[in-house]
Short mmCIF file of C-alpha atoms and ligand atoms in Angstrom, two decimals:
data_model
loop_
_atom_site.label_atom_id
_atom_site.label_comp_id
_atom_site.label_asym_id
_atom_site.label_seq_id
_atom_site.Cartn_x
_atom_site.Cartn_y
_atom_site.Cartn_z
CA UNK A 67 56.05 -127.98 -7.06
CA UNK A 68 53.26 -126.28 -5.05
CA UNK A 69 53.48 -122.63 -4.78
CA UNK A 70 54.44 -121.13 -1.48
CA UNK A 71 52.03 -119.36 0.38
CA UNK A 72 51.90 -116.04 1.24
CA UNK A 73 52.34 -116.45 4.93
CA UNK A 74 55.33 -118.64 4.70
CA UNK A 75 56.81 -116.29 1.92
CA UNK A 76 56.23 -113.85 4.54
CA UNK A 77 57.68 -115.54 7.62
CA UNK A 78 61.15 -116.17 5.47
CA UNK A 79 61.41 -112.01 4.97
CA UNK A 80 60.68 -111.21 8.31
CA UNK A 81 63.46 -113.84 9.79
CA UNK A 82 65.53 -111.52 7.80
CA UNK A 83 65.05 -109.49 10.36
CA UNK A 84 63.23 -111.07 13.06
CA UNK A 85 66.57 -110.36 15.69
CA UNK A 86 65.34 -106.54 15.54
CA UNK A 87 62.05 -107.15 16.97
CA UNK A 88 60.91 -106.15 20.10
CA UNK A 89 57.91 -107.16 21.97
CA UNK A 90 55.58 -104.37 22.20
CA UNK A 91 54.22 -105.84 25.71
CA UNK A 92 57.02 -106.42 27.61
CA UNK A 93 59.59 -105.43 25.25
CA UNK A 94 61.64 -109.07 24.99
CA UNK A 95 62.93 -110.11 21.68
CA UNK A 96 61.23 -112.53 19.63
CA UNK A 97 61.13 -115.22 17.60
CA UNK A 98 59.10 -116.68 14.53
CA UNK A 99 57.51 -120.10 15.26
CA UNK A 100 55.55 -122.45 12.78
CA UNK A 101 56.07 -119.84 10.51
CA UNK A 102 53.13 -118.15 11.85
CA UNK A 103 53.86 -115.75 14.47
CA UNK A 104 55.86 -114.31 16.47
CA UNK A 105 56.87 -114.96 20.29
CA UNK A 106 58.00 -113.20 22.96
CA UNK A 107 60.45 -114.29 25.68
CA UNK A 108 57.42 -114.08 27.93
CA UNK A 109 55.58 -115.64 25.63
CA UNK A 110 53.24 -112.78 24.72
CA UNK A 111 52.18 -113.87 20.58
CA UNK A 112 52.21 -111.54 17.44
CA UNK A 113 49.31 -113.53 14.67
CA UNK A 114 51.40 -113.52 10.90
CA UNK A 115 48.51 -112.87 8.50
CA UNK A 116 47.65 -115.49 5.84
CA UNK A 117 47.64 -112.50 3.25
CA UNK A 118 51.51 -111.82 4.51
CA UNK A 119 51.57 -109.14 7.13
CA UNK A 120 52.09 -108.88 11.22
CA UNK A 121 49.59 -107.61 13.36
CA UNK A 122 51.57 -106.22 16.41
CA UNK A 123 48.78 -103.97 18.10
CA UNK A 124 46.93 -105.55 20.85
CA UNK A 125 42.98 -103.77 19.94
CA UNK A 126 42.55 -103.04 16.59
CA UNK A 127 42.28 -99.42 16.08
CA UNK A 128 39.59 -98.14 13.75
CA UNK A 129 41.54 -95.26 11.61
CA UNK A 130 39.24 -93.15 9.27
CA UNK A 131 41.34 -94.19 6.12
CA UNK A 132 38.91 -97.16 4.04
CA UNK A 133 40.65 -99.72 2.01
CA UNK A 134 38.85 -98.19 -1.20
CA UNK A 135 41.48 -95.26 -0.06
CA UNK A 136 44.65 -97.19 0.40
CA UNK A 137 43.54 -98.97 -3.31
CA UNK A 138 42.90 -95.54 -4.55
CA UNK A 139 46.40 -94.38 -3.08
CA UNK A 140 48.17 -97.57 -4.80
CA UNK A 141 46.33 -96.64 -8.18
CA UNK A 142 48.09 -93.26 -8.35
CA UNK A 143 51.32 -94.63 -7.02
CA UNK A 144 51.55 -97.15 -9.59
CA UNK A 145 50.71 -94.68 -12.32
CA UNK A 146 54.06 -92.65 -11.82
CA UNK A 147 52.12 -89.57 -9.65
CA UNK A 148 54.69 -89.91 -7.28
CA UNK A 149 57.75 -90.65 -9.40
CA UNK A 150 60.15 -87.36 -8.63
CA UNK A 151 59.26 -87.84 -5.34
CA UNK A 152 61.11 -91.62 -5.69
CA UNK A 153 63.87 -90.49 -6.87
CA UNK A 154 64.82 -87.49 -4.92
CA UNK A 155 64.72 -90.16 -1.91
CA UNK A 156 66.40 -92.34 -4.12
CA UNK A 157 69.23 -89.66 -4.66
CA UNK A 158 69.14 -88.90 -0.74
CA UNK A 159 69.51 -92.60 0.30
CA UNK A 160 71.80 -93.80 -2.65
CA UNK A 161 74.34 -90.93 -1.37
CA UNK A 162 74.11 -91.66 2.14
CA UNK A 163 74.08 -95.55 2.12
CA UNK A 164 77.84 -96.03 0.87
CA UNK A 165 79.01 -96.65 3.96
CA UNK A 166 76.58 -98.86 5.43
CA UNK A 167 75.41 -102.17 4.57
CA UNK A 168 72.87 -103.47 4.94
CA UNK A 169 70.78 -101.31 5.48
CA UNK A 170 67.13 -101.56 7.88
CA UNK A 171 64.86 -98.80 6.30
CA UNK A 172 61.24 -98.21 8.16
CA UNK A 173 58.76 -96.63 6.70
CA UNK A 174 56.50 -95.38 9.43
CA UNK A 175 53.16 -94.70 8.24
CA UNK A 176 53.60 -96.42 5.02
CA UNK A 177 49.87 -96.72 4.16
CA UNK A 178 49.52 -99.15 1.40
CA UNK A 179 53.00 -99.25 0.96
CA UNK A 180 53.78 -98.27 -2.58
CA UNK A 181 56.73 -95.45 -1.61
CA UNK A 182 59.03 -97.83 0.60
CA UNK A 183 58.43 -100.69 -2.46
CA UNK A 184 59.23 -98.27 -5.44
CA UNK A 185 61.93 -96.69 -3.52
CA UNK A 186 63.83 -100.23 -2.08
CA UNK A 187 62.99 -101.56 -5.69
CA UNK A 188 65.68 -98.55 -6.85
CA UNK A 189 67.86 -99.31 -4.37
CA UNK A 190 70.56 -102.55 -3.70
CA UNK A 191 69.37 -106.04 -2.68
CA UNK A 192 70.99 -105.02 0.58
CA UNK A 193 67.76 -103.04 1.83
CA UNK A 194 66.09 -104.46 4.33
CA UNK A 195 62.57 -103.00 3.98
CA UNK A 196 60.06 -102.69 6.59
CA UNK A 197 56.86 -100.94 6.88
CA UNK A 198 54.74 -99.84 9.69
CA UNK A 199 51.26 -98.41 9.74
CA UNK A 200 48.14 -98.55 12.64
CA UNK A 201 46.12 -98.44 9.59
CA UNK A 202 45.13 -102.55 9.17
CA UNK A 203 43.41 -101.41 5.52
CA UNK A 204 46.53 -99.95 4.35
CA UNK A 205 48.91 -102.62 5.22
CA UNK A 206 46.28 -105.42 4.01
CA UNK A 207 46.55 -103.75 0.54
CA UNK A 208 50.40 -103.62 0.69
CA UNK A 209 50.90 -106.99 1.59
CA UNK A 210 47.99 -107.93 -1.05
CA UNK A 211 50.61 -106.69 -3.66
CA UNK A 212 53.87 -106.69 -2.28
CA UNK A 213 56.04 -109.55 -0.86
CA UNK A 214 59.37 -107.77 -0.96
CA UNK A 215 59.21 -106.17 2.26
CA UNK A 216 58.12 -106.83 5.88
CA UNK A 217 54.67 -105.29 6.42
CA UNK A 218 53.07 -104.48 10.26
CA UNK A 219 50.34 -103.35 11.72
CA UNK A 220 51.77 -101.63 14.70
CA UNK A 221 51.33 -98.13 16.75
CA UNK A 222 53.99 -95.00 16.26
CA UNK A 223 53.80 -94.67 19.70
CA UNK A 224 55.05 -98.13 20.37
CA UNK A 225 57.62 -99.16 17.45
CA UNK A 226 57.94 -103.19 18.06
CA UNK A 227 61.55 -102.85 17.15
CA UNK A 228 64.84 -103.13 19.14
CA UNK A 229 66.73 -99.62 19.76
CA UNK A 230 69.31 -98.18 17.22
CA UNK A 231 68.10 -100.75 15.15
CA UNK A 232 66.99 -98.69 12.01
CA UNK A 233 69.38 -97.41 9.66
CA UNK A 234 66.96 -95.38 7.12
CA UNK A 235 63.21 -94.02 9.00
CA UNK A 236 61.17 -92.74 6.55
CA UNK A 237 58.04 -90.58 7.54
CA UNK A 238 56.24 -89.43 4.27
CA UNK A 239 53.18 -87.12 4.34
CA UNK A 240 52.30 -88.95 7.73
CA UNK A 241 52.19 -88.15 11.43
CA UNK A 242 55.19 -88.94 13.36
CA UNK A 243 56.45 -90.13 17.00
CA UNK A 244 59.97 -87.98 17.30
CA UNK A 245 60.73 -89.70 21.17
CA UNK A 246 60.00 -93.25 18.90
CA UNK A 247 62.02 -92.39 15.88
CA UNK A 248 64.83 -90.97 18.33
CA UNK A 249 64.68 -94.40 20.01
CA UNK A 250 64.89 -97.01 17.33
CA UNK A 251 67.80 -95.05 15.42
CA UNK A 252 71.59 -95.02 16.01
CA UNK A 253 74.43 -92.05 15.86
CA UNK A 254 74.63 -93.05 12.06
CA UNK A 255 70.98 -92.90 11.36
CA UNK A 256 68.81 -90.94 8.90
CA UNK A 257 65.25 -89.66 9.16
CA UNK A 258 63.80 -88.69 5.89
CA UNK A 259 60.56 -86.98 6.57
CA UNK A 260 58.49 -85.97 3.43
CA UNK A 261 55.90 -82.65 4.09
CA UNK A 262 53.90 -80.83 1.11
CA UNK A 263 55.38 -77.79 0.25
CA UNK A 264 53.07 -74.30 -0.14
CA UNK A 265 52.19 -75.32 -4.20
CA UNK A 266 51.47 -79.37 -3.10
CA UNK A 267 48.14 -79.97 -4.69
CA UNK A 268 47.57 -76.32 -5.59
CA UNK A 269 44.87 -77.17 -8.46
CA UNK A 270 42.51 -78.75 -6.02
CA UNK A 271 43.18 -76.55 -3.27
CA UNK A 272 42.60 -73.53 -5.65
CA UNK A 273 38.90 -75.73 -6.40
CA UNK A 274 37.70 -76.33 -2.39
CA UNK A 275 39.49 -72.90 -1.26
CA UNK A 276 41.65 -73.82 0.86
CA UNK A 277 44.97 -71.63 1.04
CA UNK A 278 48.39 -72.38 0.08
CA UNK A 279 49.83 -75.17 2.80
CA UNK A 280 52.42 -73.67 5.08
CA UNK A 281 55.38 -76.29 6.12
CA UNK A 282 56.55 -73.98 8.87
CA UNK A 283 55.72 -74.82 11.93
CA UNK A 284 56.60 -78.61 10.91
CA UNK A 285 59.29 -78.26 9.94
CA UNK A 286 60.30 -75.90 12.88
CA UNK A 287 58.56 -78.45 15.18
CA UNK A 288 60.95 -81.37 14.14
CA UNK A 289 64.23 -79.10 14.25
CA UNK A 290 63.48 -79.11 17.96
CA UNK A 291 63.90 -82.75 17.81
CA UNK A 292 66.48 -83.31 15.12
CA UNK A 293 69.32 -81.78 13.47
CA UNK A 294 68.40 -81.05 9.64
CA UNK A 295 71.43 -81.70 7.24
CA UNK A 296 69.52 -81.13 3.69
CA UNK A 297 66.20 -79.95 2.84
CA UNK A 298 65.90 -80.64 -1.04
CA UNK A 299 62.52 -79.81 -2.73
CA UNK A 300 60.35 -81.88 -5.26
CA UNK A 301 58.77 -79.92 -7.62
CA UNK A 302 56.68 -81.12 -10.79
CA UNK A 303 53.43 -81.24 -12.28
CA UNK A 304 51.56 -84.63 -13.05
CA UNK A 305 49.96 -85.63 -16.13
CA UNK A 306 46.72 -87.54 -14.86
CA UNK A 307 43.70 -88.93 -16.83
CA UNK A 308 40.44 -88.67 -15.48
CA UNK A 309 40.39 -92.49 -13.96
CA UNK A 310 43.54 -91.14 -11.95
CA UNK A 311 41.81 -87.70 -11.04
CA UNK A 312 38.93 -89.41 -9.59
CA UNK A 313 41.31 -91.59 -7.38
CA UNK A 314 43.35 -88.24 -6.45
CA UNK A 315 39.99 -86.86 -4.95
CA UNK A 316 39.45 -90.26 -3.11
CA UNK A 317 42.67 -90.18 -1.47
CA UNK A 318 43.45 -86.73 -0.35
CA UNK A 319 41.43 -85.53 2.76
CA UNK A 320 41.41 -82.16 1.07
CA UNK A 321 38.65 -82.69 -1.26
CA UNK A 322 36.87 -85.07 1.48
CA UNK A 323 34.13 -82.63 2.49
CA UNK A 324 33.43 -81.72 -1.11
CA UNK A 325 31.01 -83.39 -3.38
CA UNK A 326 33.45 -85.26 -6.16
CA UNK A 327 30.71 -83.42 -8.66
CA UNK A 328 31.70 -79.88 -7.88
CA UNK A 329 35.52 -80.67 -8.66
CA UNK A 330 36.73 -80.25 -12.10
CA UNK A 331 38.90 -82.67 -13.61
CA UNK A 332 42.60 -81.21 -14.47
CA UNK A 333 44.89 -82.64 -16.65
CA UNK A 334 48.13 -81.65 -14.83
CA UNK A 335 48.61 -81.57 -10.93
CA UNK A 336 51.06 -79.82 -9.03
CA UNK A 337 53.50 -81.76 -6.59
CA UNK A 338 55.41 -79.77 -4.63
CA UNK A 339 56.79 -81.41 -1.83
CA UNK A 340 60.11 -81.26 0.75
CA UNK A 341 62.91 -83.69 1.47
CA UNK A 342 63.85 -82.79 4.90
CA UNK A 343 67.05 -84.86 5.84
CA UNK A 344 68.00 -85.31 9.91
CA UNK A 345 70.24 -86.68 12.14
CA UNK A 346 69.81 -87.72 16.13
ZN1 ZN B 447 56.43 -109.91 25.52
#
């Protein structure tokens, strides 16, 4: 039997879901046809990727994030970096989900993807995984190596999904749209927004000089939008090899500006990081 391609592998996940779309145009719903993109009511068309991903922004938006970063970022994520972080939003989710099935999670700003996978990988088949970035190279490398969730390339600013329609919106070490968020969840919906806390990183800080990160101000920023229910901290320290320190220093912007020759490898890395847990 010949194997089935990408795209149409793709097209059968995203009818899944395809009755929470919206049209980011004219905001109609949509519908998948020839398994290969999506249509509006007013027939305004959404191109489904051959490597398995939806491209749902009318001009392509050049972000300053390479693909060598989103592969870098995978590298670590695959390597366990981020594994506490997993399951404390494992632990989070797994608690609140009991009483609703199935559940729509969004990952806005998922980059290359590797957090919403790892994370809907933990939880039940009833997960209906979808992730969002305006970052084209990080969403061709998620869809590159994962087919179990929906992948788009679409703008915070404009969500192409239906209101109330997300049960679980994740936001992790990413910008966010709060008047967005607020619109495509319900009364029952979470958002689980991830921020560093003050010892995230601290060895290469400590190396380029930077000071300790400060959480305050957003964190106070998205009480103004949002009613916080839990804040639970993630706090570890990694175990890297030199291969994963060099991709480290490739993905975070902190080190950017520094010549990768002036950093010194460490073995262990601090991640400190905070769960914050909100309701409309
Ligand atoms: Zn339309």
């Amino acid at each position: 039997m010949r194997k089935e391609s990408k795209k149409s592998f793709a097209a059968r996940t995203i009818s899944g879901v395809i009755s929470i779309f919206k049209c980011p145009v004219c905001g109609s719903e949509m519908k998948i046809e020839d398994l290969s993109k999506l249509v509006c009511e007013e027939n305004h068309q959404f191109d489904l990727a051959k490597q398995g991903y939806l491209h749902m922004v009318q001009q392509h938006k050049k972000t300053k994030y390479s693909k060598e970063l989103f592969e870098s970022r995978q590298d670590i994520c695959q390597s366990g970096f981020y594994d506490g972080l997993i399951d404390g939003l494992h632990e989070v989710i797994y608690k609140l989900q009991n009483s609703k099935q199935p559940s729509v999670i969004l990952d806005a700003g998922t980059g290359e993807g590797s957090h919403l996978v790892r994370l809907s990988d933990q939880l039940n088949e009833e997960v209906k995984p979808i992730g969002m970035d305006i970052a084209k190279e990080g969403i061709q490398v998620a869809a590159r190596s994962y087919t179990q969730a929906t992948w788009i390339v679409a703008d915070l600013a404009n969500i192409p999904l239906q209101p109330h329609s997300v049960d679980f919106l994740l936001n992790i070490l990413s910008p966010a749209n709060y008047d967005e968020f607020k619109r495509v969840m319900n009364e029952e919906s979470n958002l689980i927004k991830v921020v560093p806390g003050e010892k995230y990183l601290e060895e290469l800080r400590a190396q380029v000089g930077h000071d300790a990160y400060s959480n305050e101000k957003t964190v106070d920023h998205l009480s103004e939008h949002f009613t916080l229910i839990e804040r639970k901290t993630v706090h570890y320290k990694a175990e890297i090899n030199p291969q994963m320190f060099e991709n480290l220093i490739k993905m975070t912007p902190l080190t950017w500006n520094t010549d990768p020759a002036d950093l010194k490898y460490c073995e262990r890395i601090t991640v400190h990081l905070e769960i914050l847990v909100c309701k409309k």
